[in-house]
XYZ file of N, CA and C in Angstrom:
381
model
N 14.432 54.051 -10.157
C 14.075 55.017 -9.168
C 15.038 56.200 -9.275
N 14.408 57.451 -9.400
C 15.059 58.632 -9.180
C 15.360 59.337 -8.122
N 16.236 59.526 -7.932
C 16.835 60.163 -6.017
C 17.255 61.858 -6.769
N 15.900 62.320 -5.931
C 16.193 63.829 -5.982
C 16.934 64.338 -4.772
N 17.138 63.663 -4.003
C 17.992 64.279 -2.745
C 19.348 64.893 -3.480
N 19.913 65.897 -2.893
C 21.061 66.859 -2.649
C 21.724 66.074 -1.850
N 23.034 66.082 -2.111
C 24.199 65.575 -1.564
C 24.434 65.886 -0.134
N 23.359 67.367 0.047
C 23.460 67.873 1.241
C 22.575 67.002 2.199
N 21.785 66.688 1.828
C 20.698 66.105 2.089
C 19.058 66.683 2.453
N 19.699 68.064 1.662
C 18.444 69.230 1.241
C 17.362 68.045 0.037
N 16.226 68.627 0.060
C 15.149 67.789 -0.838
C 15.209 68.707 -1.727
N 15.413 68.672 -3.401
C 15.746 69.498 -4.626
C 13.947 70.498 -4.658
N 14.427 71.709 -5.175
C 13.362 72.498 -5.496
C 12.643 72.076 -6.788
N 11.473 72.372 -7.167
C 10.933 72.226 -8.652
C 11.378 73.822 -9.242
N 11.635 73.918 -10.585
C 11.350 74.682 -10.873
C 10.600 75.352 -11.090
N 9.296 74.709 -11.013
C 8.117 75.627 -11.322
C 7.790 76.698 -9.966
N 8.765 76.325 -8.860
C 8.592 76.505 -7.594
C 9.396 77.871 -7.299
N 9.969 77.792 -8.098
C 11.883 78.599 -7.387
C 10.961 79.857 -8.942
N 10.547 79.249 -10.106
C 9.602 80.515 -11.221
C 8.584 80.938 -10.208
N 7.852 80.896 -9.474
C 6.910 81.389 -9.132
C 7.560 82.360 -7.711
N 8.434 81.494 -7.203
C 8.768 82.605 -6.306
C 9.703 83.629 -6.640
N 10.197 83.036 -7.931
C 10.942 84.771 -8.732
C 9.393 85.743 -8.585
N 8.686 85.281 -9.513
C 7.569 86.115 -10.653
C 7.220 86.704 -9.019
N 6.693 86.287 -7.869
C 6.020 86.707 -6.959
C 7.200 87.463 -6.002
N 8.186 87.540 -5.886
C 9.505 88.852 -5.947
C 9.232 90.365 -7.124
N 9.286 89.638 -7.777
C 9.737 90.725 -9.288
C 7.862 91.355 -9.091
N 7.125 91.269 -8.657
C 5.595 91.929 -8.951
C 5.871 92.723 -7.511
N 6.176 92.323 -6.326
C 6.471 93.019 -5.314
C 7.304 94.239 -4.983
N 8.357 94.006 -5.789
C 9.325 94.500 -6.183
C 9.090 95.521 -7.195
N 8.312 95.350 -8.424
C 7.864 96.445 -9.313
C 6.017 97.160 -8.777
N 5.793 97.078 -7.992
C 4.660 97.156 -7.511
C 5.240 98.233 -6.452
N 6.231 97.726 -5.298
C 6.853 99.188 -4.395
C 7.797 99.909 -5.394
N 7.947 99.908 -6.210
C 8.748 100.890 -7.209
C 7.994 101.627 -7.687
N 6.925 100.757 -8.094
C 5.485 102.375 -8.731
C 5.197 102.867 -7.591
N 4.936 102.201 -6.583
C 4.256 103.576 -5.158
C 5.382 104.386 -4.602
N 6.367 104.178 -5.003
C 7.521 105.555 -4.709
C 7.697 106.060 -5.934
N 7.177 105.987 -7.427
C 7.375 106.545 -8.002
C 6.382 107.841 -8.365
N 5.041 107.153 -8.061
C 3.856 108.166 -7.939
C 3.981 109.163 -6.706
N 4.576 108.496 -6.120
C 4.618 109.817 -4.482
C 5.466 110.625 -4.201
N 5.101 111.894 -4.845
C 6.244 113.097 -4.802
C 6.170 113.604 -3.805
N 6.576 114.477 -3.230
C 6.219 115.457 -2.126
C 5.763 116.086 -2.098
N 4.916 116.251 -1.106
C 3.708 117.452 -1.232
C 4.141 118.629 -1.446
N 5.482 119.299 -0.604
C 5.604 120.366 -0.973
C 7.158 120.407 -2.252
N 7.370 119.544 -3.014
C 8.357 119.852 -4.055
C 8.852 120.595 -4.806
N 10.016 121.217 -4.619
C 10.212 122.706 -5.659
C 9.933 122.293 -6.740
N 9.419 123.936 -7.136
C 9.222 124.099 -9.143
C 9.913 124.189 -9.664
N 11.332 125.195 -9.756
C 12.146 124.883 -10.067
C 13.478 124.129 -10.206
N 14.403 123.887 -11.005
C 15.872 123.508 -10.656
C 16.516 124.280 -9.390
N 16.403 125.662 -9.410
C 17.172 126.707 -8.365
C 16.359 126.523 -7.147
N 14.739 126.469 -7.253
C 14.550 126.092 -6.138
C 14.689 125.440 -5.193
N 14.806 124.053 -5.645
C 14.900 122.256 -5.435
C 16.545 122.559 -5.025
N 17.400 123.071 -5.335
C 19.282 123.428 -4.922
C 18.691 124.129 -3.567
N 18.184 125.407 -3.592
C 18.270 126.347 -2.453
C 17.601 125.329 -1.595
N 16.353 124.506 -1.459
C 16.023 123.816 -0.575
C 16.932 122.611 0.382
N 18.099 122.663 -0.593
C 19.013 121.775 0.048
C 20.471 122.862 0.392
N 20.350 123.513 0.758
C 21.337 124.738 0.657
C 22.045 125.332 -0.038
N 21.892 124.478 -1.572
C 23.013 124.711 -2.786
C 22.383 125.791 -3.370
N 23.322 125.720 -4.512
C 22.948 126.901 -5.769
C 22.838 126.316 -6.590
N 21.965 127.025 -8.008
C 22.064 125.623 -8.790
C 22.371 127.321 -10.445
N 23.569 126.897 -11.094
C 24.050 128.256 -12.159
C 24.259 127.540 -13.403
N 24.327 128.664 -13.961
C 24.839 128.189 -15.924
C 25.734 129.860 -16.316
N 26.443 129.058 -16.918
C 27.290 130.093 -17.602
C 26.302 131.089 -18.490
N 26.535 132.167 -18.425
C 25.621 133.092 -19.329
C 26.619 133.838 -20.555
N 26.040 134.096 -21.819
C 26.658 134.802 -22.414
C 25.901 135.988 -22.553
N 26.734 137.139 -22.831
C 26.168 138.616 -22.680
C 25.165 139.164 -23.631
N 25.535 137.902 -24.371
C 24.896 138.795 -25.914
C 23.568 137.554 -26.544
N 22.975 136.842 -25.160
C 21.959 135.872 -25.634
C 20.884 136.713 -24.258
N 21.315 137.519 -23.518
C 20.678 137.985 -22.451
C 19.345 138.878 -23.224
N 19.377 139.526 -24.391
C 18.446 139.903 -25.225
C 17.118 138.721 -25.637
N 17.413 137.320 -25.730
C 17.118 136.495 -26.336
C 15.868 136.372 -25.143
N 14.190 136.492 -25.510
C 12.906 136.103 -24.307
C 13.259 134.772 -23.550
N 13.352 133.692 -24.211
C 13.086 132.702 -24.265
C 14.566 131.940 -23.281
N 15.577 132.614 -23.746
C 16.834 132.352 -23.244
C 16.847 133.167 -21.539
N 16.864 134.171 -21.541
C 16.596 135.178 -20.560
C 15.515 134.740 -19.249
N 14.126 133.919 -19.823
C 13.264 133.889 -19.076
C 13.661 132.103 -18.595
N 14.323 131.225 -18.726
C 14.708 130.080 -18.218
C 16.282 130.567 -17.639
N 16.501 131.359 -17.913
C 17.497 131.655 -17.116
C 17.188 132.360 -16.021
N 16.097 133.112 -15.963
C 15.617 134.067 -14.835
C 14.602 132.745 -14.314
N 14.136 131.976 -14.633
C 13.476 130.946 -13.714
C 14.035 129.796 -13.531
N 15.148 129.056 -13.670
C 15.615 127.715 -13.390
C 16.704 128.002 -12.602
N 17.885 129.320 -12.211
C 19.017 129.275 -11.924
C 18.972 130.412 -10.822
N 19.823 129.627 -9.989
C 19.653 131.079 -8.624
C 21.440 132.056 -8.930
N 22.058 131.490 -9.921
C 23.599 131.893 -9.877
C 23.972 131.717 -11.208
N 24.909 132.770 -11.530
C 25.537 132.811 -13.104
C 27.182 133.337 -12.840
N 27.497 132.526 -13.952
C 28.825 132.937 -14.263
C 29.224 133.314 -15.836
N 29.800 133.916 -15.999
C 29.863 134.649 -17.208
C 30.748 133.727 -18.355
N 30.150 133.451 -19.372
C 31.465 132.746 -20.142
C 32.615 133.339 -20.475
N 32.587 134.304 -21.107
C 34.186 134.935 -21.464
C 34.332 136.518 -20.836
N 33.080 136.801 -20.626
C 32.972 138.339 -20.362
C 33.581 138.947 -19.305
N 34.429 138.169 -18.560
C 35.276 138.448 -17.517
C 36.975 137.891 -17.954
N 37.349 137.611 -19.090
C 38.652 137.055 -19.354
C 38.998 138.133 -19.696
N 40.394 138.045 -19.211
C 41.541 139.068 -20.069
C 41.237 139.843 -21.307
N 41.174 138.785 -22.266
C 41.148 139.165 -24.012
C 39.364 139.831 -23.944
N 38.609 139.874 -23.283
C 37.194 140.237 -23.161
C 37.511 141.849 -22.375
N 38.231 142.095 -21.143
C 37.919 143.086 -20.079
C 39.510 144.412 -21.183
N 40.585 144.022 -21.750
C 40.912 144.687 -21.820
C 41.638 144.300 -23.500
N 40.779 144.342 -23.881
C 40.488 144.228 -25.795
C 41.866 144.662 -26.513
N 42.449 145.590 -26.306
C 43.287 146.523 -26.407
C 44.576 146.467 -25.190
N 45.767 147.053 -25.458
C 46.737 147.056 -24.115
C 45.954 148.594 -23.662
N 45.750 148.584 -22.146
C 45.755 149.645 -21.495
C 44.013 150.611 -21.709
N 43.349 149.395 -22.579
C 41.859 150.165 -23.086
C 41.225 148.929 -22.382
N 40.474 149.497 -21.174
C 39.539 148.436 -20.460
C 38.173 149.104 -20.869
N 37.400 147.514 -21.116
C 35.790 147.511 -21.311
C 35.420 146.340 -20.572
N 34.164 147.057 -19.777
C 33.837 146.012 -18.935
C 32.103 145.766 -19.238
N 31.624 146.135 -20.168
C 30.585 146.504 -20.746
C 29.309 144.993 -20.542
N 30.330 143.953 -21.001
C 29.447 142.980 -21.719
C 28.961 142.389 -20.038
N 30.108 142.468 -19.065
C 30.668 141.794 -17.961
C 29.897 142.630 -16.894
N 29.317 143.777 -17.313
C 28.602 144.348 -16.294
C 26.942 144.060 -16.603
N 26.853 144.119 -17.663
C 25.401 143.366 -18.531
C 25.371 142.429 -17.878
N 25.860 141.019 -18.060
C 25.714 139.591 -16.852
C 25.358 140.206 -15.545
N 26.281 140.725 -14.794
C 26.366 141.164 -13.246
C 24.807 142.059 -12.867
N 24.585 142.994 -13.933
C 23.484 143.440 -13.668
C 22.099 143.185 -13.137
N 22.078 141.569 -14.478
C 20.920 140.965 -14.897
C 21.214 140.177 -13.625
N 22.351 139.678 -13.472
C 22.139 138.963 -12.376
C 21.078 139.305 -10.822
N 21.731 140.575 -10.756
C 21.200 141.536 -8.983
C 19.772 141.815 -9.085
N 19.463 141.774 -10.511
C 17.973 142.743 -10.894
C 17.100 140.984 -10.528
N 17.965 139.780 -10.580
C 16.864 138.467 -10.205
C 17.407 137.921 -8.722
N 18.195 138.798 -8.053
C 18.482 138.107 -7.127
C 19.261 136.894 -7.344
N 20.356 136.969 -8.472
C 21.573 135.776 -8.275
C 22.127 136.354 -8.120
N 23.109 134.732 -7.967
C 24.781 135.273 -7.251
C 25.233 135.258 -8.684
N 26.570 135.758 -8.614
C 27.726 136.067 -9.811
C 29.031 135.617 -9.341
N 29.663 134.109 -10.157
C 30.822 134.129 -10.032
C 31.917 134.438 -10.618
N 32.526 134.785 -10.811
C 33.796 135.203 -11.652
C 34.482 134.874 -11.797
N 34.364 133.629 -12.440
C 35.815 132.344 -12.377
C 36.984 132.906 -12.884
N 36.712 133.958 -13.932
C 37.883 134.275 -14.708
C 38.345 135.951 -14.753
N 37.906 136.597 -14.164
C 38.076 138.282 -13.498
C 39.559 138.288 -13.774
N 39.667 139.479 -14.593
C 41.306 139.173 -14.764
C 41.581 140.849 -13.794
């Protein structure tokens, strides 16, 4: 005679018992994971910058002065980002090339493009 009793004096599970109530977890479980995955919000921003401003943030990328020519570069930058910061075009060795010869040329190009889309401009590095 076999004594399935637990020491506790719990009556032992089958396994086929304790598998089925996994499998019938794990389908419940991946079943409410697809219905929150299909259900976006009705009204969900289109963009990255949008989806930030809707939560009060900003959402930026460093720009360089001399890719601002570039369609393709220019037009995901004018639609994904509400804010730019300049990569070098505001450093020292960029604003005054020379001792005592300031160019602010490349650094006003960023700032420009920026106002003409309605971003902000930070200037991490404004010397």
């Amino acid at each position: 005679m076999i004594d399935n009793a637990v020491p506790h004096g719990r009556p032992q599970k089958s396994r086929s018992g304790i598998r089925t109530a996994l499998a019938i977890g794990a389908v419940g479980v991946l079943g409410a994971a697809f219905a929150v995955a299909l259900s976006a919000p009705a009204n969900a921003a289109t963009t990255l910058g949008a989806s930030a401003t809707e939560k009060g943030r900003y959402f930026g990328a460093a720009v360089a002065a001399n890719h601002l020519g570039e369609a393709q570069y220019a037009a995901t930058l004018n639609r994904e980002f509400t804010m730019v910061t300049p990569e070098n075009e505001m450093k020292w060795d960029a604003t005054e090339p020379s001792r005592g010869s300031f160019s602010y040329a490349n650094a006003d190009r960023i700032v420009n493009h920026a106002i003409g889309q309605n971003m902000r401009v930070r200037g991490h590095a404004l010397a």
